[in-house]
Amino acid sequence: MIFGATGDLAKRKLFPSLYRLYKKGRLSERFAVVGVARRPLSDDEFQASVKTSVESAIKDSGELEDFISHFYYHSHDVTDSSSYLALKSMAEKLDTHYSLEGNRIFYLAMAPEFFGTIAEHLKADGLTDVDGFKRLVIEKPFGHDLESAKQLNKQIRKAFSENEIYRIDHYLGKEMVQNIEVIRFANAIFEPLWNNRYISNIQVTSSEVLGVEERGRYYEKSGALRDMVQNHMLQMVALLAMEPPIRLTTDEIRSEKVKVLRAMRPLEGDQVKEYFVRGQYGKGQLNGKEVPAYNEEPMVDEQSNTETYVAGKLTIDNFRWAGVPIYIRTGKRMAAKSTKIVIQFKDIPMNLYYQTEQTLNPNLLVIHIQPEEGITLYLNAQKSGQNIEATPVKLNFANKGIDDMNTPEAYERLLYDCMRGDATNFTHWDEVALSWSFVDKISDVWENTKEESFPNYESGSMGPKEADQLLEKDGFFWWPVT
Ligand code: NAD
């Protein structure tokens, strides 16, 4: 059951992903999808809208008619018990018709204020009384801060146990985010160096070219810290910094990630200004076009104090990482759309060679998450014909180059994982809670001090100059991501 089946997420991501799974034979014929949303629609109209959304995402649509015949629609008011009773009887009929053995997945692709109410109704009105498994997939944001997240968790835990809850962080469904673990733990050349003796700093960038678009109302209350840092950025940091799990099971991996988040040094009061930088985009040029400032966007306050950019320095207080800064930055209206991780290794003890600029480049391992997917290793090698001059060389692995097929969409993997009952790439409550408690301290300071310099970076740039100074203070700079 997809709650919010007429929404943007369902149309752009969920239906095309389900279709890809169907085509690959990962969905048997024994499945039904019930679309739930407010608007009255017939099954036929709903199937037609599913068809349109699949066609606009995927060229090859050979089995589409069979696929959409599994879709049903229920017009629903999420706060009305009688509506759930009708949904229940529909679900029971479909269960019998398709021999579903009482297995149900409830996907909440709706505004977050409804998450708690829906979960409570699912239980109270009997939809969770099933013979098979019941699972709840819940979209972000999971709360607005630690307090509201706790409240929401309490509500959904009344109906679902922790291992039945699949909290989506779609970054965890991305091929190259999942690859972080493999690169680290399947290669003898990296893991022995993966610590404060050999790594000087780590940089995680997730930049967007798009502005806030029509999401101004939501974004004004959220900002980049809640929208990106609390979830995606800290999840990538946890995967980069965790200890090798003793086994590749959900519990073992999650427990190592939790330890990283617990070891992250909390920031208080004045430290926030020292370790974190916020930005808001002003107008500027992007692809030859003038674009407006954030505070001129629809549904945004002219005096807005909301950040559209965050850069920060994280410190992980454990044996492996003591002394290694992990820098993160994310923002809208930046020069390029790019998510990348750069691992910068320490300089070798003595430089016997020289390059034109007299210094050797440090070794870098770059993990390209999106839009390109791959790995680049930056080394130094002999410049041809010269035996005392070194030149940088790049070893490149592009994921798409090897395998001509596009890698699966994050949502495709995550839906499949959920159907198989594998929650590894979903966030556990402990991770959510620890991330919020770190982020809350920063937002407390930011919300209570008006940032007079806003807007402080031009659209089409890589963010405010203070973000560069954050690294310069430590003798580093942001490696270019374009
Ligand atoms: P949307 O506004 O496009 O869709 C909302 C859906 O909820 C519609 O189907 C609407 O009919 C339904 N709805 C609203 N009020 C209802 C009510 N009272 N009773 C029954 N149905 C009701 O939202 P969206 O962009 O699809 O986002 C859904 C969720 O996914 C949100 O939590 C959002 O944060 C999250 N999300 C969206 C995206 C994205 O790309 N759109 C990405 C990541 C996360």
PDB file of N, CA, C and O and ligand atoms in Angstrom, residues 2-14 36-39 73-79 84 107-115 118 138-141 168 170 215 218 227 232 411, ligand 1:
ATOM      1  N   ILE A   2       0.637   2.067  -0.991  1.00  0.00           N
ATOM      2  CA  ILE A   2       1.414   3.296  -1.056  1.00  0.00           C
ATOM      3  C   ILE A   2       0.506   4.459  -0.653  1.00  0.00           C
ATOM      4  O   ILE A   2      -0.447   4.782  -1.371  1.00  0.00           O
ATOM      5  N   PHE A   3       0.782   5.036   0.483  1.00  0.00           N
ATOM      6  CA  PHE A   3       0.031   6.218   0.926  1.00  0.00           C
ATOM      7  C   PHE A   3       0.684   7.440   0.283  1.00  0.00           C
ATOM      8  O   PHE A   3       1.864   7.689   0.487  1.00  0.00           O
ATOM      9  N   GLY A   4      -0.113   8.192  -0.449  1.00  0.00           N
ATOM     10  CA  GLY A   4       0.462   9.331  -1.190  1.00  0.00           C
ATOM     11  C   GLY A   4       0.736   8.934  -2.627  1.00  0.00           C
ATOM     12  O   GLY A   4       1.689   9.392  -3.254  1.00  0.00           O
ATOM     13  N   ALA A   5      -0.141   8.067  -3.176  1.00  0.00           N
ATOM     14  CA  ALA A   5       0.117   7.465  -4.490  1.00  0.00           C
ATOM     15  C   ALA A   5      -0.090   8.423  -5.659  1.00  0.00           C
ATOM     16  O   ALA A   5       0.224   8.083  -6.795  1.00  0.00           O
ATOM     17  N   THR A   6      -0.638   9.610  -5.384  1.00  0.00           N
ATOM     18  CA  THR A   6      -0.764  10.574  -6.486  1.00  0.00           C
ATOM     19  C   THR A   6       0.329  11.632  -6.378  1.00  0.00           C
ATOM     20  O   THR A   6       0.340  12.603  -7.117  1.00  0.00           O
ATOM     21  N   GLY A   7       1.239  11.434  -5.438  1.00  0.00           N
ATOM     22  CA  GLY A   7       2.275  12.445  -5.186  1.00  0.00           C
ATOM     23  C   GLY A   7       3.481  12.315  -6.095  1.00  0.00           C
ATOM     24  O   GLY A   7       3.601  11.370  -6.893  1.00  0.00           O
ATOM     25  N   ASP A   8       4.363  13.275  -5.923  1.00  0.00           N
ATOM     26  CA  ASP A   8       5.547  13.383  -6.767  1.00  0.00           C
ATOM     27  C   ASP A   8       6.493  12.185  -6.596  1.00  0.00           C
ATOM     28  O   ASP A   8       6.990  11.609  -7.566  1.00  0.00           O
ATOM     29  N   LEU A   9       6.719  11.781  -5.358  1.00  0.00           N
ATOM     30  CA  LEU A   9       7.660  10.685  -5.108  1.00  0.00           C
ATOM     31  C   LEU A   9       7.166   9.378  -5.737  1.00  0.00           C
ATOM     32  O   LEU A   9       7.925   8.653  -6.380  1.00  0.00           O
ATOM     33  N   ALA A  10       5.877   9.101  -5.539  1.00  0.00           N
ATOM     34  CA  ALA A  10       5.304   7.875  -6.098  1.00  0.00           C
ATOM     35  C   ALA A  10       5.476   7.862  -7.615  1.00  0.00           C
ATOM     36  O   ALA A  10       5.913   6.871  -8.199  1.00  0.00           O
ATOM     37  N   LYS A  11       5.161   8.987  -8.229  1.00  0.00           N
ATOM     38  CA  LYS A  11       5.195   9.024  -9.695  1.00  0.00           C
ATOM     39  C   LYS A  11       6.614   8.973 -10.246  1.00  0.00           C
ATOM     40  O   LYS A  11       6.894   8.264 -11.201  1.00  0.00           O
ATOM     41  N   ARG A  12       7.503   9.755  -9.647  1.00  0.00           N
ATOM     42  CA  ARG A  12       8.853   9.848 -10.224  1.00  0.00           C
ATOM     43  C   ARG A  12       9.730   8.657  -9.876  1.00  0.00           C
ATOM     44  O   ARG A  12      10.601   8.269 -10.641  1.00  0.00           O
ATOM     45  N   LYS A  13       9.546   8.126  -8.667  1.00  0.00           N
ATOM     46  CA  LYS A  13      10.475   7.087  -8.207  1.00  0.00           C
ATOM     47  C   LYS A  13       9.835   5.717  -7.981  1.00  0.00           C
ATOM     48  O   LYS A  13      10.368   4.708  -8.420  1.00  0.00           O
ATOM     49  N   LEU A  14       8.732   5.687  -7.238  1.00  0.00           N
ATOM     50  CA  LEU A  14       8.246   4.379  -6.780  1.00  0.00           C
ATOM     51  C   LEU A  14       7.679   3.528  -7.920  1.00  0.00           C
ATOM     52  O   LEU A  14       8.041   2.358  -8.057  1.00  0.00           O
ATOM     53  N   VAL A  36      -3.047   4.784  -2.336  1.00  0.00           N
ATOM     54  CA  VAL A  36      -3.942   5.461  -1.403  1.00  0.00           C
ATOM     55  C   VAL A  36      -3.651   6.959  -1.474  1.00  0.00           C
ATOM     56  O   VAL A  36      -2.494   7.365  -1.334  1.00  0.00           O
ATOM     57  N   ALA A  37      -4.676   7.743  -1.717  1.00  0.00           N
ATOM     58  CA  ALA A  37      -4.499   9.205  -1.689  1.00  0.00           C
ATOM     59  C   ALA A  37      -5.872   9.847  -1.556  1.00  0.00           C
ATOM     60  O   ALA A  37      -6.897   9.150  -1.537  1.00  0.00           O
ATOM     61  N   ARG A  38      -5.847  11.163  -1.426  1.00  0.00           N
ATOM     62  CA  ARG A  38      -7.083  11.871  -1.103  1.00  0.00           C
ATOM     63  C   ARG A  38      -8.056  11.936  -2.281  1.00  0.00           C
ATOM     64  O   ARG A  38      -9.235  11.700  -2.138  1.00  0.00           O
ATOM     65  N   ARG A  39      -7.506  12.238  -3.434  1.00  0.00           N
ATOM     66  CA  ARG A  39      -8.322  12.508  -4.624  1.00  0.00           C
ATOM     67  C   ARG A  39      -9.147  11.273  -5.044  1.00  0.00           C
ATOM     68  O   ARG A  39      -8.650  10.160  -5.003  1.00  0.00           O
ATOM     69  N   TYR A  73      -6.836   1.300  -6.521  1.00  0.00           N
ATOM     70  CA  TYR A  73      -6.824   2.620  -5.902  1.00  0.00           C
ATOM     71  C   TYR A  73      -7.864   2.721  -4.794  1.00  0.00           C
ATOM     72  O   TYR A  73      -8.975   2.180  -4.912  1.00  0.00           O
ATOM     73  N   HIS A  74      -7.480   3.417  -3.739  1.00  0.00           N
ATOM     74  CA  HIS A  74      -8.432   3.666  -2.655  1.00  0.00           C
ATOM     75  C   HIS A  74      -8.350   5.144  -2.275  1.00  0.00           C
ATOM     76  O   HIS A  74      -7.299   5.624  -1.856  1.00  0.00           O
ATOM     77  N   SER A  75      -9.476   5.835  -2.441  1.00  0.00           N
ATOM     78  CA  SER A  75      -9.510   7.259  -2.059  1.00  0.00           C
ATOM     79  C   SER A  75      -9.702   7.325  -0.551  1.00  0.00           C
ATOM     80  O   SER A  75     -10.601   6.694   0.003  1.00  0.00           O
ATOM     81  N   HIS A  76      -8.864   8.111   0.097  1.00  0.00           N
ATOM     82  CA  HIS A  76      -8.698   7.905   1.533  1.00  0.00           C
ATOM     83  C   HIS A  76      -8.490   9.217   2.270  1.00  0.00           C
ATOM     84  O   HIS A  76      -7.799  10.111   1.785  1.00  0.00           O
ATOM     85  N   ASP A  77      -9.103   9.284   3.443  1.00  0.00           N
ATOM     86  CA  ASP A  77      -8.776  10.402   4.321  1.00  0.00           C
ATOM     87  C   ASP A  77      -8.000   9.811   5.487  1.00  0.00           C
ATOM     88  O   ASP A  77      -8.521   8.990   6.236  1.00  0.00           O
ATOM     89  N   VAL A  78      -6.757  10.215   5.637  1.00  0.00           N
ATOM     90  CA  VAL A  78      -5.875   9.547   6.599  1.00  0.00           C
ATOM     91  C   VAL A  78      -6.305   9.686   8.051  1.00  0.00           C
ATOM     92  O   VAL A  78      -5.810   8.988   8.915  1.00  0.00           O
ATOM     93  N   THR A  79      -7.251  10.584   8.312  1.00  0.00           N
ATOM     94  CA  THR A  79      -7.644  10.756   9.705  1.00  0.00           C
ATOM     95  C   THR A  79      -8.994  10.092  10.006  1.00  0.00           C
ATOM     96  O   THR A  79      -9.491  10.165  11.130  1.00  0.00           O
ATOM     97  N   TYR A  84     -10.174   3.532   6.764  1.00  0.00           N
ATOM     98  CA  TYR A  84      -9.238   2.421   6.976  1.00  0.00           C
ATOM     99  C   TYR A  84      -9.963   1.080   6.917  1.00  0.00           C
ATOM    100  O   TYR A  84      -9.417   0.081   6.472  1.00  0.00           O
ATOM    101  N   TYR A 107       3.789   1.779   2.618  1.00  0.00           N
ATOM    102  CA  TYR A 107       4.805   2.775   2.250  1.00  0.00           C
ATOM    103  C   TYR A 107       4.204   4.165   2.450  1.00  0.00           C
ATOM    104  O   TYR A 107       3.225   4.525   1.788  1.00  0.00           O
ATOM    105  N   LEU A 108       4.765   4.930   3.366  1.00  0.00           N
ATOM    106  CA  LEU A 108       4.230   6.272   3.629  1.00  0.00           C
ATOM    107  C   LEU A 108       4.978   7.316   2.808  1.00  0.00           C
ATOM    108  O   LEU A 108       6.054   7.770   3.194  1.00  0.00           O
ATOM    109  N   ALA A 109       4.413   7.654   1.659  1.00  0.00           N
ATOM    110  CA  ALA A 109       5.029   8.656   0.783  1.00  0.00           C
ATOM    111  C   ALA A 109       4.167   9.917   0.835  1.00  0.00           C
ATOM    112  O   ALA A 109       3.642  10.370  -0.164  1.00  0.00           O
ATOM    113  N   MET A 110       4.004  10.422   2.044  1.00  0.00           N
ATOM    114  CA  MET A 110       3.124  11.584   2.246  1.00  0.00           C
ATOM    115  C   MET A 110       3.816  12.601   3.125  1.00  0.00           C
ATOM    116  O   MET A 110       4.865  12.344   3.672  1.00  0.00           O
ATOM    117  N   ALA A 111       3.134  13.719   3.316  1.00  0.00           N
ATOM    118  CA  ALA A 111       3.683  14.745   4.206  1.00  0.00           C
ATOM    119  C   ALA A 111       3.927  14.131   5.589  1.00  0.00           C
ATOM    120  O   ALA A 111       3.093  13.364   6.093  1.00  0.00           O
ATOM    121  N   PRO A 112       5.078  14.429   6.191  1.00  0.00           N
ATOM    122  CA  PRO A 112       5.468  13.764   7.439  1.00  0.00           C
ATOM    123  C   PRO A 112       4.505  13.976   8.614  1.00  0.00           C
ATOM    124  O   PRO A 112       4.458  13.145   9.504  1.00  0.00           O
ATOM    125  N   GLU A 113       3.700  15.048   8.580  1.00  0.00           N
ATOM    126  CA  GLU A 113       2.798  15.242   9.731  1.00  0.00           C
ATOM    127  C   GLU A 113       1.772  14.115   9.837  1.00  0.00           C
ATOM    128  O   GLU A 113       1.144  13.950  10.866  1.00  0.00           O
ATOM    129  N   PHE A 114       1.585  13.327   8.750  1.00  0.00           N
ATOM    130  CA  PHE A 114       0.596  12.247   8.792  1.00  0.00           C
ATOM    131  C   PHE A 114       1.186  10.897   9.222  1.00  0.00           C
ATOM    132  O   PHE A 114       0.451   9.955   9.455  1.00  0.00           O
ATOM    133  N   PHE A 115       2.516  10.797   9.265  1.00  0.00           N
ATOM    134  CA  PHE A 115       3.140   9.492   9.506  1.00  0.00           C
ATOM    135  C   PHE A 115       2.598   8.810  10.768  1.00  0.00           C
ATOM    136  O   PHE A 115       2.201   7.650  10.737  1.00  0.00           O
ATOM    137  N   ILE A 118      -1.189   7.797  10.621  1.00  0.00           N
ATOM    138  CA  ILE A 118      -1.446   6.636   9.759  1.00  0.00           C
ATOM    139  C   ILE A 118      -1.036   5.357  10.489  1.00  0.00           C
ATOM    140  O   ILE A 118      -1.802   4.392  10.549  1.00  0.00           O
ATOM    141  N   ILE A 138       9.037   4.321   5.713  1.00  0.00           N
ATOM    142  CA  ILE A 138       8.707   5.689   6.072  1.00  0.00           C
ATOM    143  C   ILE A 138       9.732   6.637   5.457  1.00  0.00           C
ATOM    144  O   ILE A 138      10.931   6.410   5.537  1.00  0.00           O
ATOM    145  N   GLU A 139       9.210   7.659   4.790  1.00  0.00           N
ATOM    146  CA  GLU A 139      10.070   8.609   4.086  1.00  0.00           C
ATOM    147  C   GLU A 139      10.675   9.617   5.061  1.00  0.00           C
ATOM    148  O   GLU A 139      10.247   9.737   6.194  1.00  0.00           O
ATOM    149  N   LYS A 140      11.650  10.346   4.574  1.00  0.00           N
ATOM    150  CA  LYS A 140      12.180  11.426   5.381  1.00  0.00           C
ATOM    151  C   LYS A 140      11.246  12.629   5.244  1.00  0.00           C
ATOM    152  O   LYS A 140      10.494  12.686   4.280  1.00  0.00           O
ATOM    153  N   PRO A 141      11.246  13.624   6.077  1.00  0.00           N
ATOM    154  CA  PRO A 141      12.086  13.699   7.261  1.00  0.00           C
ATOM    155  C   PRO A 141      11.490  12.926   8.439  1.00  0.00           C
ATOM    156  O   PRO A 141      10.286  12.925   8.620  1.00  0.00           O
ATOM    157  N   ILE A 168      13.596   5.291   5.348  1.00  0.00           N
ATOM    158  CA  ILE A 168      14.314   5.517   4.085  1.00  0.00           C
ATOM    159  C   ILE A 168      15.349   6.620   4.234  1.00  0.00           C
ATOM    160  O   ILE A 168      15.064   7.703   4.748  1.00  0.00           O
ATOM    161  N   HIS A 170      17.515   7.624   1.074  1.00  0.00           N
ATOM    162  CA  HIS A 170      17.731   7.054  -0.260  1.00  0.00           C
ATOM    163  C   HIS A 170      19.210   7.074  -0.669  1.00  0.00           C
ATOM    164  O   HIS A 170      19.598   6.366  -1.574  1.00  0.00           O
ATOM    165  N   ARG A 215       9.559  24.180  -3.424  1.00  0.00           N
ATOM    166  CA  ARG A 215       9.487  23.601  -2.071  1.00  0.00           C
ATOM    167  C   ARG A 215       9.766  24.630  -0.964  1.00  0.00           C
ATOM    168  O   ARG A 215      10.140  24.276   0.150  1.00  0.00           O
ATOM    169  N   TYR A 218       8.233  24.159   2.639  1.00  0.00           N
ATOM    170  CA  TYR A 218       8.877  23.103   3.420  1.00  0.00           C
ATOM    171  C   TYR A 218      10.290  23.525   3.821  1.00  0.00           C
ATOM    172  O   TYR A 218      10.697  23.405   4.974  1.00  0.00           O
ATOM    173  N   ASP A 227      17.703  19.029   6.196  1.00  0.00           N
ATOM    174  CA  ASP A 227      17.326  18.353   4.957  1.00  0.00           C
ATOM    175  C   ASP A 227      18.427  17.405   4.467  1.00  0.00           C
ATOM    176  O   ASP A 227      18.133  16.374   3.856  1.00  0.00           O
ATOM    177  N   HIS A 232      21.580  12.245   5.143  1.00  0.00           N
ATOM    178  CA  HIS A 232      22.490  11.740   4.112  1.00  0.00           C
ATOM    179  C   HIS A 232      23.969  11.957   4.443  1.00  0.00           C
ATOM    180  O   HIS A 232      24.787  11.052   4.278  1.00  0.00           O
ATOM    181  N   TYR A 411      15.843   3.769  -5.252  1.00  0.00           N
ATOM    182  CA  TYR A 411      14.540   3.313  -4.767  1.00  0.00           C
ATOM    183  C   TYR A 411      14.257   1.867  -5.181  1.00  0.00           C
ATOM    184  O   TYR A 411      13.555   1.153  -4.487  1.00  0.00           O
TER     185      TYR A 411
HETATM  186  P1  NAD B   1       3.351  15.263  -2.636  1.00  0.00           P
HETATM  187  O1  NAD B   1       2.832  16.486  -1.964  1.00  0.00           O
HETATM  188  O2  NAD B   1       3.669  15.321  -4.081  1.00  0.00           O
HETATM  189  O3  NAD B   1       2.267  14.095  -2.453  1.00  0.00           O
HETATM  190  C1  NAD B   1       1.484  13.960  -1.299  1.00  0.00           C
HETATM  191  C2  NAD B   1       0.511  12.803  -1.428  1.00  0.00           C
HETATM  192  O4  NAD B   1      -0.208  12.687  -0.201  1.00  0.00           O
HETATM  193  C3  NAD B   1      -0.536  12.957  -2.523  1.00  0.00           C
HETATM  194  O5  NAD B   1      -0.748  11.685  -3.102  1.00  0.00           O
HETATM  195  C4  NAD B   1      -1.808  13.358  -1.739  1.00  0.00           C
HETATM  196  O6  NAD B   1      -3.013  12.932  -2.333  1.00  0.00           O
HETATM  197  C5  NAD B   1      -1.606  12.618  -0.446  1.00  0.00           C
HETATM  198  N1  NAD B   1      -2.342  13.237   0.675  1.00  0.00           N
HETATM  199  C6  NAD B   1      -2.145  14.463   1.205  1.00  0.00           C
HETATM  200  N2  NAD B   1      -3.005  14.678   2.219  1.00  0.00           N
HETATM  201  C7  NAD B   1      -3.753  13.559   2.362  1.00  0.00           C
HETATM  202  C8  NAD B   1      -4.805  13.154   3.248  1.00  0.00           C
HETATM  203  N3  NAD B   1      -5.277  13.955   4.210  1.00  0.00           N
HETATM  204  N4  NAD B   1      -5.319  11.920   3.108  1.00  0.00           N
HETATM  205  C9  NAD B   1      -4.857  11.095   2.134  1.00  0.00           C
HETATM  206  N5  NAD B   1      -3.856  11.411   1.277  1.00  0.00           N
HETATM  207  C10 NAD B   1      -3.334  12.632   1.379  1.00  0.00           C
HETATM  208  O7  NAD B   1       4.589  14.747  -1.780  1.00  0.00           O
HETATM  209  P2  NAD B   1       5.916  13.953  -2.284  1.00  0.00           P
HETATM  210  O8  NAD B   1       6.869  14.906  -2.883  1.00  0.00           O
HETATM  211  O9  NAD B   1       5.511  12.778  -3.078  1.00  0.00           O
HETATM  212  O10 NAD B   1       6.577  13.500  -0.896  1.00  0.00           O
HETATM  213  C11 NAD B   1       6.034  12.473  -0.085  1.00  0.00           C
HETATM  214  C12 NAD B   1       7.021  12.150   1.028  1.00  0.00           C
HETATM  215  O11 NAD B   1       8.250  11.724   0.474  1.00  0.00           O
HETATM  216  C13 NAD B   1       7.358  13.333   1.936  1.00  0.00           C
HETATM  217  O12 NAD B   1       7.590  12.849   3.224  1.00  0.00           O
HETATM  218  C14 NAD B   1       8.674  13.837   1.354  1.00  0.00           C
HETATM  219  O13 NAD B   1       9.449  14.498   2.321  1.00  0.00           O
HETATM  220  C15 NAD B   1       9.305  12.537   0.940  1.00  0.00           C
HETATM  221  N6  NAD B   1      10.323  12.659  -0.113  1.00  0.00           N
HETATM  222  C16 NAD B   1       9.975  13.096  -1.368  1.00  0.00           C
HETATM  223  C17 NAD B   1      10.937  13.165  -2.359  1.00  0.00           C
HETATM  224  C18 NAD B   1      10.595  13.595  -3.766  1.00  0.00           C
HETATM  225  O14 NAD B   1      11.477  13.471  -4.627  1.00  0.00           O
HETATM  226  N7  NAD B   1       9.390  14.061  -4.046  1.00  0.00           N
HETATM  227  C19 NAD B   1      12.261  12.815  -2.068  1.00  0.00           C
HETATM  228  C20 NAD B   1      12.590  12.373  -0.788  1.00  0.00           C
HETATM  229  C21 NAD B   1      11.591  12.298   0.168  1.00  0.00           C
END
